[in-house]
mmCIF file of C-alpha atoms in Angstrom:
data_model
loop_
_atom_site.group_PDB
_atom_site.id
_atom_site.type_symbol
_atom_site.label_atom_id
_atom_site.label_comp_id
_atom_site.label_asym_id
_atom_site.label_seq_id
_atom_site.Cartn_x
_atom_site.Cartn_y
_atom_site.Cartn_z
ATOM 1 C CA UNK F 1 144.967 134.753 23.297
ATOM 2 C CA UNK F 2 147.334 137.605 22.655
ATOM 3 C CA UNK F 3 150.270 136.422 24.784
ATOM 4 C CA UNK F 4 150.686 133.175 22.828
ATOM 5 C CA UNK F 5 151.349 135.071 19.589
ATOM 6 C CA UNK F 6 154.763 135.924 18.202
ATOM 7 C CA UNK F 7 155.821 139.565 17.989
ATOM 8 C CA UNK F 8 154.948 139.752 14.274
ATOM 9 C CA UNK F 9 151.542 138.164 14.920
ATOM 10 C CA UNK F 10 150.809 140.664 17.728
ATOM 11 C CA UNK F 11 151.823 143.462 15.380
ATOM 12 C CA UNK F 12 149.448 142.095 12.712
ATOM 13 C CA UNK F 13 146.563 141.982 15.203
ATOM 14 C CA UNK F 14 147.274 145.603 16.136
ATOM 15 C CA UNK F 15 147.227 146.652 12.487
ATOM 16 C CA UNK F 16 143.984 144.751 11.868
ATOM 17 C CA UNK F 17 142.300 146.383 14.859
ATOM 18 C CA UNK F 18 143.416 149.797 13.643
ATOM 19 C CA UNK F 19 141.908 149.563 10.164
ATOM 20 C CA UNK F 20 138.599 149.029 8.416
ATOM 21 C CA UNK F 21 140.111 146.741 5.789
ATOM 22 C CA UNK F 22 143.330 144.869 6.259
ATOM 23 C CA UNK F 23 145.140 142.267 4.188
ATOM 24 C CA UNK F 24 147.038 139.648 6.151
ATOM 25 C CA UNK F 25 149.431 137.943 3.793
ATOM 26 C CA UNK F 26 152.074 135.289 4.213
ATOM 27 C CA UNK F 27 153.221 131.994 2.766
ATOM 28 C CA UNK F 28 151.715 128.730 4.030
ATOM 29 C CA UNK F 29 152.590 127.808 7.589
ATOM 30 C CA UNK F 30 153.402 131.318 8.839
ATOM 31 C CA UNK F 31 150.516 131.484 11.335
ATOM 32 C CA UNK F 32 147.882 133.522 9.515
ATOM 33 C CA UNK F 33 145.036 131.278 10.668
ATOM 34 C CA UNK F 34 146.369 131.189 14.246
ATOM 35 C CA UNK F 35 146.641 134.971 14.232
ATOM 36 C CA UNK F 36 143.060 135.369 13.039
ATOM 37 C CA UNK F 37 141.761 132.824 15.569
ATOM 38 C CA UNK F 38 143.569 134.782 18.321
ATOM 39 C CA UNK F 39 142.022 138.015 17.014
ATOM 40 C CA UNK F 40 138.549 136.470 17.202
ATOM 41 C CA UNK F 41 139.180 135.317 20.785
ATOM 42 C CA UNK F 42 140.550 138.731 21.768
ATOM 43 C CA UNK F 43 137.389 140.387 20.440
ATOM 44 C CA UNK F 44 135.198 137.710 22.066
ATOM 45 C CA UNK F 45 136.834 138.291 25.454
ATOM 46 C CA UNK F 46 136.378 142.055 25.152
ATOM 47 C CA UNK F 47 132.739 141.602 24.127
ATOM 48 C CA UNK F 48 132.103 139.326 27.112
ATOM 49 C CA UNK F 49 133.697 141.833 29.507
ATOM 50 C CA UNK F 50 131.544 144.700 28.227
ATOM 51 C CA UNK F 51 128.448 142.468 28.339
ATOM 52 C CA UNK F 52 129.174 141.477 31.946
ATOM 53 C CA UNK F 53 129.488 145.142 32.902
ATOM 54 C CA UNK F 54 126.203 145.973 31.135
ATOM 55 C CA UNK F 55 124.480 143.114 32.939
ATOM 56 C CA UNK F 56 125.837 144.247 36.310
ATOM 57 C CA UNK F 57 124.616 147.787 35.654
ATOM 58 C CA UNK F 58 121.175 146.465 34.714
ATOM 59 C CA UNK F 59 121.001 144.442 37.943
ATOM 60 C CA UNK F 60 122.022 147.499 39.949
ATOM 61 C CA UNK F 61 119.168 149.466 38.424
ATOM 62 C CA UNK F 62 121.336 151.353 35.966
ATOM 63 C CA UNK F 63 120.620 151.703 32.296
ATOM 64 C CA UNK F 64 121.377 148.673 30.185
ATOM 65 C CA UNK F 65 119.736 145.316 29.685
ATOM 66 C CA UNK F 66 120.356 141.972 28.003
ATOM 67 C CA UNK F 67 119.082 143.459 24.747
ATOM 68 C CA UNK F 68 121.631 146.284 25.012
ATOM 69 C CA UNK F 69 124.559 143.997 25.794
ATOM 70 C CA UNK F 70 127.069 143.845 22.956
ATOM 71 C CA UNK F 71 127.349 140.969 20.552
ATOM 72 C CA UNK F 72 130.061 139.884 18.156
ATOM 73 C CA UNK F 73 129.222 138.242 14.839
ATOM 74 C CA UNK F 74 132.157 136.946 12.787
ATOM 75 C CA UNK F 75 131.873 135.588 9.250
ATOM 76 C CA UNK F 76 134.689 133.579 7.750
ATOM 77 C CA UNK F 77 134.463 132.776 4.093
ATOM 78 C CA UNK F 78 136.762 131.002 1.663
ATOM 79 C CA UNK F 79 136.680 129.263 -1.665
ATOM 80 C CA UNK F 80 137.390 125.821 -0.247
ATOM 81 C CA UNK F 81 135.698 123.786 2.465
ATOM 82 C CA UNK F 82 139.139 122.663 3.656
ATOM 83 C CA UNK F 83 140.146 126.263 4.450
ATOM 84 C CA UNK F 84 136.857 126.820 6.226
ATOM 85 C CA UNK F 85 137.232 123.759 8.428
ATOM 86 C CA UNK F 86 140.876 124.621 9.167
ATOM 87 C CA UNK F 87 139.827 128.052 10.445
ATOM 88 C CA UNK F 88 136.904 126.732 12.507
ATOM 89 C CA UNK F 89 139.150 124.115 14.095
ATOM 90 C CA UNK F 90 141.711 126.823 14.944
ATOM 91 C CA UNK F 91 139.037 128.980 16.586
ATOM 92 C CA UNK F 92 137.750 126.028 18.625
ATOM 93 C CA UNK F 93 141.282 125.078 19.738
ATOM 94 C CA UNK F 94 141.994 128.678 20.745
ATOM 95 C CA UNK F 95 138.628 128.940 22.527
ATOM 96 C CA UNK F 96 139.315 125.742 24.473
ATOM 97 C CA UNK F 97 142.851 126.875 25.335
ATOM 98 C CA UNK F 98 141.411 130.107 26.738
ATOM 99 C CA UNK F 99 139.131 128.073 29.032
ATOM 100 C CA UNK F 100 135.994 129.178 27.209
ATOM 101 C CA UNK F 101 133.201 126.920 26.009
ATOM 102 C CA UNK F 102 130.649 126.761 23.200
ATOM 103 C CA UNK F 103 128.247 128.880 25.250
ATOM 104 C CA UNK F 104 130.874 131.643 25.322
ATOM 105 C CA UNK F 105 131.886 131.456 21.647
ATOM 106 C CA UNK F 106 129.638 129.470 19.329
ATOM 107 C CA UNK F 107 131.222 128.102 16.156
ATOM 108 C CA UNK F 108 128.995 127.118 13.249
ATOM 109 C CA UNK F 109 129.141 126.233 9.599
ATOM 110 C CA UNK F 110 126.664 127.105 6.865
ATOM 111 C CA UNK F 111 124.720 124.198 5.407
ATOM 112 C CA UNK F 112 123.976 124.869 1.754
ATOM 113 C CA UNK F 113 121.369 122.119 1.591
ATOM 114 C CA UNK F 114 119.111 123.510 4.330
ATOM 115 C CA UNK F 115 120.063 127.174 4.445
ATOM 116 C CA UNK F 116 120.736 126.783 8.157
ATOM 117 C CA UNK F 117 123.843 127.041 10.265
ATOM 118 C CA UNK F 118 125.088 123.952 12.086
ATOM 119 C CA UNK F 119 126.816 124.312 15.434
ATOM 120 C CA UNK F 120 130.208 122.575 15.286
ATOM 121 C CA UNK F 121 130.004 121.561 18.940
ATOM 122 C CA UNK F 122 126.456 120.193 19.258
ATOM 123 C CA UNK F 123 125.623 119.384 15.636
ATOM 124 C CA UNK F 124 122.296 121.221 16.005
ATOM 125 C CA UNK F 125 121.005 123.212 13.063
ATOM 126 C CA UNK F 126 119.163 126.516 13.322
ATOM 127 C CA UNK F 127 118.106 129.335 11.087
ATOM 128 C CA UNK F 128 120.791 132.003 10.999
ATOM 129 C CA UNK F 129 118.541 134.543 12.757
ATOM 130 C CA UNK F 130 117.700 132.122 15.591
ATOM 131 C CA UNK F 131 121.347 131.150 15.972
ATOM 132 C CA UNK F 132 122.501 134.781 16.238
ATOM 133 C CA UNK F 133 119.780 135.655 18.757
ATOM 134 C CA UNK F 134 120.831 132.751 20.986
ATOM 135 C CA UNK F 135 124.553 133.591 20.962
ATOM 136 C CA UNK F 136 126.379 136.604 22.290
ATOM 137 C CA UNK F 137 129.520 135.708 20.326
ATOM 138 C CA UNK F 138 129.467 133.514 17.248
ATOM 139 C CA UNK F 139 131.732 132.585 14.376
ATOM 140 C CA UNK F 140 130.000 131.348 11.236
ATOM 141 C CA UNK F 141 131.817 130.034 8.184
ATOM 142 C CA UNK F 142 130.847 129.076 4.672
ATOM 143 C CA UNK F 143 132.053 129.230 1.119
ATOM 144 C CA UNK F 144 131.799 132.444 -0.840
ATOM 145 C CA UNK F 145 128.780 131.101 -2.721
ATOM 146 C CA UNK F 146 127.030 129.885 0.454
ATOM 147 C CA UNK F 147 127.573 133.282 2.018
ATOM 148 C CA UNK F 148 126.115 135.072 -0.991
ATOM 149 C CA UNK F 149 123.115 132.745 -1.119
ATOM 150 C CA UNK F 150 122.344 132.993 2.601
ATOM 151 C CA UNK F 151 122.989 136.684 3.179
ATOM 152 C CA UNK F 152 122.906 138.517 -0.135
ATOM 153 C CA UNK F 153 123.847 142.134 0.474
ATOM 154 C CA UNK F 154 122.516 142.158 4.064
ATOM 155 C CA UNK F 155 125.340 141.100 6.327
ATOM 156 C CA UNK F 156 124.685 140.860 10.070
ATOM 157 C CA UNK F 157 128.420 140.546 10.750
ATOM 158 C CA UNK F 158 130.787 142.790 12.665
ATOM 159 C CA UNK F 159 133.916 141.192 11.221
ATOM 160 C CA UNK F 160 134.385 139.404 7.907
ATOM 161 C CA UNK F 161 137.431 137.221 7.290
ATOM 162 C CA UNK F 162 138.100 136.062 3.727
ATOM 163 C CA UNK F 163 140.694 133.310 3.634
ATOM 164 C CA UNK F 164 142.871 133.110 0.543
ATOM 165 C CA UNK F 165 141.221 136.100 -1.100
ATOM 166 C CA UNK F 166 144.268 136.331 -3.351
ATOM 167 C CA UNK F 167 143.139 133.076 -4.985
ATOM 168 C CA UNK F 168 139.726 134.566 -5.825
ATOM 169 C CA UNK F 169 138.599 135.885 -9.160
ATOM 170 C CA UNK F 170 137.412 139.501 -9.383
ATOM 171 C CA UNK F 171 133.791 138.372 -9.801
ATOM 172 C CA UNK F 172 134.012 136.354 -6.573
ATOM 173 C CA UNK F 173 135.493 139.326 -4.714
ATOM 174 C CA UNK F 174 132.549 141.457 -5.843
ATOM 175 C CA UNK F 175 130.149 139.142 -4.020
#
């Protein structure tokens, strides 16, 4: 995931990993979405490696179990459905290019009608809690308003990506 990035994109990933809050800015077509998709895959690969080690330790009688294995929960939110789909497509392309599958990195979209998340690969819907329990690594996306409605102030996410936050109004940013 990392090797396919340009030098400036690799530098951006390094800055993002080194901060609690980071703004990634650039004009259209400069690779922001590709950079973020690569970041997600980099974190997913690291999570899988740590999980495999925890599982091996558990099988060898060491401490650690499936419940203790790490997970990665990524939320992507944006004002427009087009931006959301663009990001999800980029993550799926990057996942496929890395030789991973939906079982390794699940990609889902919030459904405002049902309050469930819908897997982009299988089309199956599940409650958010059931979806997260079934996946070690997952990327879930929805509009700002869907995110607020489904999660309120309780966010189960390790990483939150807000696409085009500069286009948001202050009230939307407060959500």
